[in-house]
N, CA, C and O atoms as CSV, one atom per row, in Angstrom:
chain,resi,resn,atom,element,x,y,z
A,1,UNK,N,N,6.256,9.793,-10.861
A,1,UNK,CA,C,6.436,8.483,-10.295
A,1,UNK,C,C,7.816,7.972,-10.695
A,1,UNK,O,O,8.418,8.297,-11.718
A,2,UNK,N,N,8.167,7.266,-9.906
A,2,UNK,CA,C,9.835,6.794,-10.111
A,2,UNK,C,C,10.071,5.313,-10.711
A,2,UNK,O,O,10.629,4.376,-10.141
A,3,UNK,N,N,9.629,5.332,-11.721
A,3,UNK,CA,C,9.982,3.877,-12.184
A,3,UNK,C,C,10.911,3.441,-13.369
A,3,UNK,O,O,11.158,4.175,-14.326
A,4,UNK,N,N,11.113,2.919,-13.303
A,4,UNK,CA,C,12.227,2.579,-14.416
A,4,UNK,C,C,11.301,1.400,-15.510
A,4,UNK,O,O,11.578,0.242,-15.823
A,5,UNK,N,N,10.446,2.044,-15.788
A,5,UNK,CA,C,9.564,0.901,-17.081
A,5,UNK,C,C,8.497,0.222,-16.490
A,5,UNK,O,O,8.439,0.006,-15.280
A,6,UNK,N,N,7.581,-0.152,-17.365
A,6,UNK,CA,C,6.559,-0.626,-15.946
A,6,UNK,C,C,6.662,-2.301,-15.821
A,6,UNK,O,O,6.678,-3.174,-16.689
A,7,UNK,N,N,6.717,-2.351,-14.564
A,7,UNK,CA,C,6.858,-3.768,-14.169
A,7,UNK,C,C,5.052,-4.577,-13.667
A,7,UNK,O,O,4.049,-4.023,-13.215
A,8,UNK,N,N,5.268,-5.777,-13.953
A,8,UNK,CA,C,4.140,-6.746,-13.264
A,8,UNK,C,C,4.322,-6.957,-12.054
A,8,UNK,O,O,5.253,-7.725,-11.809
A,9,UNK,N,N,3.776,-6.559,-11.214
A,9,UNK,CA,C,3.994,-6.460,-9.701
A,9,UNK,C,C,2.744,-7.135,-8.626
A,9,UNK,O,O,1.651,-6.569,-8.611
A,10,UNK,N,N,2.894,-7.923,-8.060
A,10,UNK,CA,C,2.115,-8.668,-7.328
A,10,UNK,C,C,2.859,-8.202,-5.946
A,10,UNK,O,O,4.062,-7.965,-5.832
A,11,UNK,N,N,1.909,-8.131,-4.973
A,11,UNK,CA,C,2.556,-7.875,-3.672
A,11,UNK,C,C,1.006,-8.015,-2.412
A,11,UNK,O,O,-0.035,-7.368,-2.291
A,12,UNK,N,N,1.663,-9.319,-1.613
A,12,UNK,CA,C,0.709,-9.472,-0.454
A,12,UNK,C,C,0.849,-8.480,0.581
A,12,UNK,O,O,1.981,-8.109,0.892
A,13,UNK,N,N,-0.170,-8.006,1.150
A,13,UNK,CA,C,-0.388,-7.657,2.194
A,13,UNK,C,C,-1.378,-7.294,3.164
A,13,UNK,O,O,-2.590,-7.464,3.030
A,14,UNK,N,N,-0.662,-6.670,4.372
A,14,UNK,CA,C,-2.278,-6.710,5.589
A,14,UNK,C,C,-2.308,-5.014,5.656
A,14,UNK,O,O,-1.220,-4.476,5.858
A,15,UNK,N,N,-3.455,-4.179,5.502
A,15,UNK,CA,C,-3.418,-2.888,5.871
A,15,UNK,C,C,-4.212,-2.753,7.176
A,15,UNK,O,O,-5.194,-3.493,7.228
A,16,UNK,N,N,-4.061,-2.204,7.920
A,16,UNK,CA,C,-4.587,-1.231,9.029
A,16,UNK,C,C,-4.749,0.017,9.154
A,16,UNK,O,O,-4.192,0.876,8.471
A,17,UNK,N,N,-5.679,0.230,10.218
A,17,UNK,CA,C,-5.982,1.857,10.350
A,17,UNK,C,C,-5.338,1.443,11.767
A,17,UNK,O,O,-5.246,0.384,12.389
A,18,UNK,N,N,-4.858,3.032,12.028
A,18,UNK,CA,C,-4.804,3.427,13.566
A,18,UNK,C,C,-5.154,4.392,13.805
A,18,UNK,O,O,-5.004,5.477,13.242
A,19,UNK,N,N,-6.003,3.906,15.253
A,19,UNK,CA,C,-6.655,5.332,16.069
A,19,UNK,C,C,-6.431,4.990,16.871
A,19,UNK,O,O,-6.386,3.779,17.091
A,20,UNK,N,N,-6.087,6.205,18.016
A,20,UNK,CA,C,-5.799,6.217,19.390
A,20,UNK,C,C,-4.740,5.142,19.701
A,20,UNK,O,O,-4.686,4.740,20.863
A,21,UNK,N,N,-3.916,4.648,18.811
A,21,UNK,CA,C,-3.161,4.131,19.341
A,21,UNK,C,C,-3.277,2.406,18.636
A,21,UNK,O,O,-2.379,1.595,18.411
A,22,UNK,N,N,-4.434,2.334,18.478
A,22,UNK,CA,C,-4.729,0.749,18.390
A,22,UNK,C,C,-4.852,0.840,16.760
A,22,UNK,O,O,-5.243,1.852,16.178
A,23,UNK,N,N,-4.444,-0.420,16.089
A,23,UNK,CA,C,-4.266,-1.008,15.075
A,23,UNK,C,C,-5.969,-2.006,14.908
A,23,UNK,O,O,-6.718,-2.679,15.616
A,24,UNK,N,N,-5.848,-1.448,13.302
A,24,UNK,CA,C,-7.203,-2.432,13.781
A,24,UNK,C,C,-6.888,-2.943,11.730
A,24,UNK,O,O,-6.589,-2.227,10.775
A,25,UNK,N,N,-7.140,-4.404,11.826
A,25,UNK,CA,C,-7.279,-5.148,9.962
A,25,UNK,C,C,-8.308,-4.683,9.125
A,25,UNK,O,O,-9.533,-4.801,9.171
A,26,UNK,N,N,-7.530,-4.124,8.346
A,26,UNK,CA,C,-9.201,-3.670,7.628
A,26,UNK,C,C,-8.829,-4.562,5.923
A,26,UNK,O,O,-9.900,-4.964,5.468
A,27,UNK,N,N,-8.144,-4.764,5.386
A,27,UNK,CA,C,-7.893,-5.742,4.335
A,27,UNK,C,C,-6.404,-6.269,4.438
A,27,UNK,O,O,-5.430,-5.741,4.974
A,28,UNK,N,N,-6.530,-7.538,3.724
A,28,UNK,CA,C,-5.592,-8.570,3.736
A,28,UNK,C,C,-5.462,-8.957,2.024
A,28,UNK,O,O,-6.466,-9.061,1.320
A,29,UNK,N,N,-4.203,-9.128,1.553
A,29,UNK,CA,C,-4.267,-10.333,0.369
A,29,UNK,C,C,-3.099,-11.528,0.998
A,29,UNK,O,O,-2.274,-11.380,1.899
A,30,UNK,N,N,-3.273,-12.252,0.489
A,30,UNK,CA,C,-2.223,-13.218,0.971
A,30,UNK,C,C,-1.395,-13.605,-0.589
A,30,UNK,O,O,-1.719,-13.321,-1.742
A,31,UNK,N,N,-0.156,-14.403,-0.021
A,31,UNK,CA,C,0.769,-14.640,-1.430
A,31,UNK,C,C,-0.124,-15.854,-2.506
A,31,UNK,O,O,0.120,-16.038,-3.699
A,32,UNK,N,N,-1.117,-16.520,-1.733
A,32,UNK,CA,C,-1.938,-17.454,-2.929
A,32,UNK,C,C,-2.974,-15.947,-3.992
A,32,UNK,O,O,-3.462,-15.883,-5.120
A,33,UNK,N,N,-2.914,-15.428,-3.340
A,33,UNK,CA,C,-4.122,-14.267,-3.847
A,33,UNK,C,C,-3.781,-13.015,-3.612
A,33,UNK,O,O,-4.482,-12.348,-2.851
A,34,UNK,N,N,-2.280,-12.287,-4.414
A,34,UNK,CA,C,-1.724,-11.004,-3.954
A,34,UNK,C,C,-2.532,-10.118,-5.056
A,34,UNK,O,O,-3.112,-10.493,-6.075
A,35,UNK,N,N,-2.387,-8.925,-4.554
A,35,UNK,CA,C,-2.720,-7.396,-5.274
A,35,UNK,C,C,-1.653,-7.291,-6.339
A,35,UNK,O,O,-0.452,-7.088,-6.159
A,36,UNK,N,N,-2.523,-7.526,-7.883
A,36,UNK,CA,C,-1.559,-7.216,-8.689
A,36,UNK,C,C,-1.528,-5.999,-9.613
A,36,UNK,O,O,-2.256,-5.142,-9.112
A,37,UNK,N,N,-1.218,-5.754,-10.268
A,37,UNK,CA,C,-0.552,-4.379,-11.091
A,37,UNK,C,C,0.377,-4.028,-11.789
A,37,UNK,O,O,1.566,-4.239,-11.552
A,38,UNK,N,N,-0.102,-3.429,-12.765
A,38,UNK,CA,C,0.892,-2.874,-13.373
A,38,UNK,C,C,1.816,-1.612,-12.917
A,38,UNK,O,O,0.995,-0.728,-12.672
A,39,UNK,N,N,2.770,-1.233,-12.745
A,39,UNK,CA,C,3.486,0.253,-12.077
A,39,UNK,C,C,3.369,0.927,-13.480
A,39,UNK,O,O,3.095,0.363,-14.540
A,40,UNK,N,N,3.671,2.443,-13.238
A,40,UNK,CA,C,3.428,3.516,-13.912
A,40,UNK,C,C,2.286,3.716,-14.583
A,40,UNK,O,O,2.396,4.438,-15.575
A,41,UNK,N,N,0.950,3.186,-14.277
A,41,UNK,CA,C,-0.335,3.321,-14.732
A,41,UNK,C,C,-1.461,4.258,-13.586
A,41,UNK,O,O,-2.623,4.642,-13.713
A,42,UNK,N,N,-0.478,4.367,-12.503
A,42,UNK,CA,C,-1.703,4.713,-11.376
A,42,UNK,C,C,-2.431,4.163,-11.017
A,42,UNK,O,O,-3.381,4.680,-10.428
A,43,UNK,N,N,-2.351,3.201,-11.157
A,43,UNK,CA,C,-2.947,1.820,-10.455
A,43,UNK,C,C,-3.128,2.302,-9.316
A,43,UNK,O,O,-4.152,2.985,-9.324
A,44,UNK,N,N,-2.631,2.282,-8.332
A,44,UNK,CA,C,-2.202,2.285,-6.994
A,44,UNK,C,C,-1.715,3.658,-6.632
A,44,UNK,O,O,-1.185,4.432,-7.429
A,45,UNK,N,N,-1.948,3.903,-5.311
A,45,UNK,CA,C,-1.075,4.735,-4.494
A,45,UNK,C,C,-0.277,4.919,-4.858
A,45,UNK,O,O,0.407,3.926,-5.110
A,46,UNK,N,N,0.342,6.335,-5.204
A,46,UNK,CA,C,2.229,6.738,-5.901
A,46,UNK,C,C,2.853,6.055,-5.145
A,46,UNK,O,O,3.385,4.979,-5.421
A,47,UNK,N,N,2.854,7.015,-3.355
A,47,UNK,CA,C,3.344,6.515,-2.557
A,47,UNK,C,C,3.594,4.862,-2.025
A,47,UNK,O,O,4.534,4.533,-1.302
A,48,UNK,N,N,2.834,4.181,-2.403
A,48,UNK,CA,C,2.602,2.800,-1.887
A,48,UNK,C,C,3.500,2.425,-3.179
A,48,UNK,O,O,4.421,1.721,-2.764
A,49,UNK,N,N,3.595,2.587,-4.407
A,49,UNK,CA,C,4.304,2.075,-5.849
A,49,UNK,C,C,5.827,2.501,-5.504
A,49,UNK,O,O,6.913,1.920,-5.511
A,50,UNK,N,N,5.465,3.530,-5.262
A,50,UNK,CA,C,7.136,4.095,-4.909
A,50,UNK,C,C,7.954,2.884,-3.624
A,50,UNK,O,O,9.129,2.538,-3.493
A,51,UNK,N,N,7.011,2.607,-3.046
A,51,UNK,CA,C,7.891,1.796,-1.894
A,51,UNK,C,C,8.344,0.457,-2.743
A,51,UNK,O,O,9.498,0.047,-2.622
A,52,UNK,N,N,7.489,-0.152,-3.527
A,52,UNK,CA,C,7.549,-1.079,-4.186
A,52,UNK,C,C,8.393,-1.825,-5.407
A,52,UNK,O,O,8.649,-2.967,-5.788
A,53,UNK,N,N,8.682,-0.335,-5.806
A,53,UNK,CA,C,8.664,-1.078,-7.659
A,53,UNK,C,C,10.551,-1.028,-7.588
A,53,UNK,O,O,11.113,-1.303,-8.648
A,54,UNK,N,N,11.400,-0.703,-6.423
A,54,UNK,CA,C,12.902,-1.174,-6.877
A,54,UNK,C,C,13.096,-2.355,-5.623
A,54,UNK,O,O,14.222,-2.492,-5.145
A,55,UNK,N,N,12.002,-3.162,-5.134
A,55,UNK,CA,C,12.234,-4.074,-4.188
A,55,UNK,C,C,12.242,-5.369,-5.095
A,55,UNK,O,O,11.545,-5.468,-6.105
A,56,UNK,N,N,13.381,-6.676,-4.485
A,56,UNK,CA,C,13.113,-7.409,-5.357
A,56,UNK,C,C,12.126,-8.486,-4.413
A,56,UNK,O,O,11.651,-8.388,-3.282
A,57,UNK,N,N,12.081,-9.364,-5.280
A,57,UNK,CA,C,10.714,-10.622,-5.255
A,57,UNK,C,C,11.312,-11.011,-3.440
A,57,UNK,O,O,12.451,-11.284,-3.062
A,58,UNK,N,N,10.192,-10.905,-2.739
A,58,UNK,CA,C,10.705,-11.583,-1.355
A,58,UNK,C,C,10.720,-10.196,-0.206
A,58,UNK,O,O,10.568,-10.264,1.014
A,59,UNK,N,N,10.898,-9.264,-0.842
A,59,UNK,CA,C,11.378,-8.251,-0.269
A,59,UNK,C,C,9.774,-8.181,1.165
A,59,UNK,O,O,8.633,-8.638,1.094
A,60,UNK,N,N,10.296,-7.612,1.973
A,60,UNK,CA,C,9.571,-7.141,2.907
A,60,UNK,C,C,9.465,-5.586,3.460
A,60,UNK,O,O,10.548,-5.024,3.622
A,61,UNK,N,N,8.432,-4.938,3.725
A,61,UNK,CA,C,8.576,-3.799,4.303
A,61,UNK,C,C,7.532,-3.744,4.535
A,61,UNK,O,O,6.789,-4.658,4.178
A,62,UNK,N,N,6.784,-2.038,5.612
A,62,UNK,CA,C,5.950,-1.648,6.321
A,62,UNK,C,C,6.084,-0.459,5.541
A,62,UNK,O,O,7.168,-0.266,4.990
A,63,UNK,N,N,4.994,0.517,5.378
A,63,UNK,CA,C,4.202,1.707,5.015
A,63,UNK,C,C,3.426,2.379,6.022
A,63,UNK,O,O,2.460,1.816,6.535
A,64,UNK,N,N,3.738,3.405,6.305
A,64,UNK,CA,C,2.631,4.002,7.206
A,64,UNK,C,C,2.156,5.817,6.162
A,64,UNK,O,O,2.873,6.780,5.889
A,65,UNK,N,N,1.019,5.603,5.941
A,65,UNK,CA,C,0.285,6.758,5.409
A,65,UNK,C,C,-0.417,7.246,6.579
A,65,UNK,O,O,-1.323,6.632,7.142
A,66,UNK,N,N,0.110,8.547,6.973
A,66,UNK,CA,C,-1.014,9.407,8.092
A,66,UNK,C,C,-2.162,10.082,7.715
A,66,UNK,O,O,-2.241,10.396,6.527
A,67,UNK,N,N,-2.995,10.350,8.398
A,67,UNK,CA,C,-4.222,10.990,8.307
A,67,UNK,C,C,-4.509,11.995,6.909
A,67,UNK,O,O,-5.064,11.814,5.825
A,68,UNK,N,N,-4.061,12.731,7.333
A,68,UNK,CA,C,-3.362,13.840,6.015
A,68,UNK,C,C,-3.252,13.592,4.694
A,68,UNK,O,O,-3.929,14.009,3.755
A,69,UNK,N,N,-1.806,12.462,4.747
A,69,UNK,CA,C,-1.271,11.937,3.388
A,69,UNK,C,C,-2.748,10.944,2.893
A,69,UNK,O,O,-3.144,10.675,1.759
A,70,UNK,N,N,-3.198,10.644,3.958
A,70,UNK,CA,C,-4.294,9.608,2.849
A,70,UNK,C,C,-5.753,10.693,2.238
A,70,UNK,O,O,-6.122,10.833,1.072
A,71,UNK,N,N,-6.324,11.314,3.473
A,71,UNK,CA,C,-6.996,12.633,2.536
A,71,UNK,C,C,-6.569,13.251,1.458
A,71,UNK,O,O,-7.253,13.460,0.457
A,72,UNK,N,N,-5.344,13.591,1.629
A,72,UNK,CA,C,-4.871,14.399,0.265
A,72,UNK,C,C,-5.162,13.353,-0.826
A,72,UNK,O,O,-5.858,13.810,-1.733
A,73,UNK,N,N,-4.848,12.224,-0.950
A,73,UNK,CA,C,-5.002,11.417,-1.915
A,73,UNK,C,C,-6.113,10.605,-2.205
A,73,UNK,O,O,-5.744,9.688,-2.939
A,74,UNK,N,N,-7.069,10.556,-2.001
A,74,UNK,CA,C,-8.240,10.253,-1.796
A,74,UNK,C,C,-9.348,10.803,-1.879
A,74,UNK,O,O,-10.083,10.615,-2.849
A,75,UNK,N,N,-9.733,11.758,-0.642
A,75,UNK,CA,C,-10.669,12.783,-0.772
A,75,UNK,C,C,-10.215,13.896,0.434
A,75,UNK,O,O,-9.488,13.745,1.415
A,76,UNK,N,N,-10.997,15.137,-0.093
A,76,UNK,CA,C,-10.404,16.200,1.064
A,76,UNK,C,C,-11.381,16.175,2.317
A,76,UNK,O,O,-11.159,16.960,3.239
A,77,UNK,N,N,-12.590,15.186,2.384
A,77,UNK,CA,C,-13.035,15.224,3.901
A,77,UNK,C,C,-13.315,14.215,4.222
A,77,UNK,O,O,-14.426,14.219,4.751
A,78,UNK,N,N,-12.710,12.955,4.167
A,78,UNK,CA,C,-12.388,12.199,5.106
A,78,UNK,C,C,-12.261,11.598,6.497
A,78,UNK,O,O,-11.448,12.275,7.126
A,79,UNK,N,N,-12.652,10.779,7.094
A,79,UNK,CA,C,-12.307,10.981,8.573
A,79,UNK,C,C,-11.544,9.505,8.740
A,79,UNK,O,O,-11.934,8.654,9.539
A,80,UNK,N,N,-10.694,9.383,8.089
A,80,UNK,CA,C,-9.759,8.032,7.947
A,80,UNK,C,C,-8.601,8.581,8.833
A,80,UNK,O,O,-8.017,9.664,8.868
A,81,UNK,N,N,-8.456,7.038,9.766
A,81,UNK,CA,C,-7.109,8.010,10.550
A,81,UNK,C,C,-5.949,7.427,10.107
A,81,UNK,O,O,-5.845,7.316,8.886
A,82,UNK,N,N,-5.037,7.021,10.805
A,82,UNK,CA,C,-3.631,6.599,9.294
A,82,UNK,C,C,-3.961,5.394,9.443
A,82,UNK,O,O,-4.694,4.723,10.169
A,83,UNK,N,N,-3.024,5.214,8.311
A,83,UNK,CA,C,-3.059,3.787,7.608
A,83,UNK,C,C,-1.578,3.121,7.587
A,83,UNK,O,O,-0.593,3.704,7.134
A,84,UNK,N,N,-1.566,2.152,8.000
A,84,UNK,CA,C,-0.072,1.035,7.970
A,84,UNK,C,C,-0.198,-0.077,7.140
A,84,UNK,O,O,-0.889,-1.070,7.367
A,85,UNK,N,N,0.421,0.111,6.280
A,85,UNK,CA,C,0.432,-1.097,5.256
A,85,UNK,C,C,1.706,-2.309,5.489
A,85,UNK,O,O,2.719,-1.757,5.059
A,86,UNK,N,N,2.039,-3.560,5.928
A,86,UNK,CA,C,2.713,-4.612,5.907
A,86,UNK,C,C,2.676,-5.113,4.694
A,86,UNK,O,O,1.582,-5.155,4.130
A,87,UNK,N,N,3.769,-5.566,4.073
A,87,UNK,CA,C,3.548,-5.978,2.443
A,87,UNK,C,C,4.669,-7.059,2.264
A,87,UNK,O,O,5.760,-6.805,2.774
A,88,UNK,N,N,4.504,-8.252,1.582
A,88,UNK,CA,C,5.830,-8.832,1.232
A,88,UNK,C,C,5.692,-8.903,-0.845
A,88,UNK,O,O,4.746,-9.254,-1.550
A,89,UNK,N,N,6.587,-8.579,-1.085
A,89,UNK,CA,C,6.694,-8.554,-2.634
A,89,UNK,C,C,6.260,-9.785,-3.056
A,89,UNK,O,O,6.967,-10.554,-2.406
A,90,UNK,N,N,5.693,-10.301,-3.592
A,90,UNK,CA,C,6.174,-11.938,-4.931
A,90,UNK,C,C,6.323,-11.952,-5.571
A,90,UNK,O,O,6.465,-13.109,-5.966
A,91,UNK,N,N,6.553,-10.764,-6.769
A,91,UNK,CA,C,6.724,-10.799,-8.002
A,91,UNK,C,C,7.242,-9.659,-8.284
A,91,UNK,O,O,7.532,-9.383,-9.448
C-alpha cells in the first residue's frame, strides 16, 4: 500500500453497481456522516485507499472497480458486476 504514514481519513461518497449499462445506488455517506478510517490498516479497499490517501481535503474523484477487480478482492464467486465509486475527501 502506498502511504506515507497513516492518516485520519474521512471521505463521502455514493457507490454504484453497473449492469448492462445502467447505474444503479447501492450506498451513500454524505459529508455530515462520511466513511472514516484509518489508511495503512486495511481498513478499506487498497485500491479505493490508494485513490485517496495523497488527495487533499475537498478533493474530488470517481473510482470504477470492474467485475473481476472486485471478485478478486472480496470473494472468488461472486456475481457483482462493477462498481463506481464518486467520493469527495473531508478530511
Amino acid at each position: 500500500m502506498n502511504t506515507t504514514g497513516n492518516k485520519f481519513i474521512a471521505v463521502s461518497y455514493k457507490l454504484y453497481t453497473i449492469e448492462d449499462g445502467e447505474k444503479e445506488l447501492v450506498e451513500e455517506t454524505t459529508a455530515g456522516r462520511p466513511f472514516q478510517f484509518l489508511s495503512g490498516f486495511g481498513l478499506t479497499l487498497e485500491a479505493f485507499e490508494n485513490q485517496i490517501v495523497g488527495l487533499e481535503k475537498g478533493a474530488e474523484f470517481d473510482f470504477e472497480l470492474t467485475k473481476e477487480e472486485f471478485d478478486n478482492l472480496r470473494c472468488k464467486n461472486c456475481t457483482s458486476p462493477n462498481i463506481l465509486i464518486k467520493a469527495l475527501l473531508c478530511l
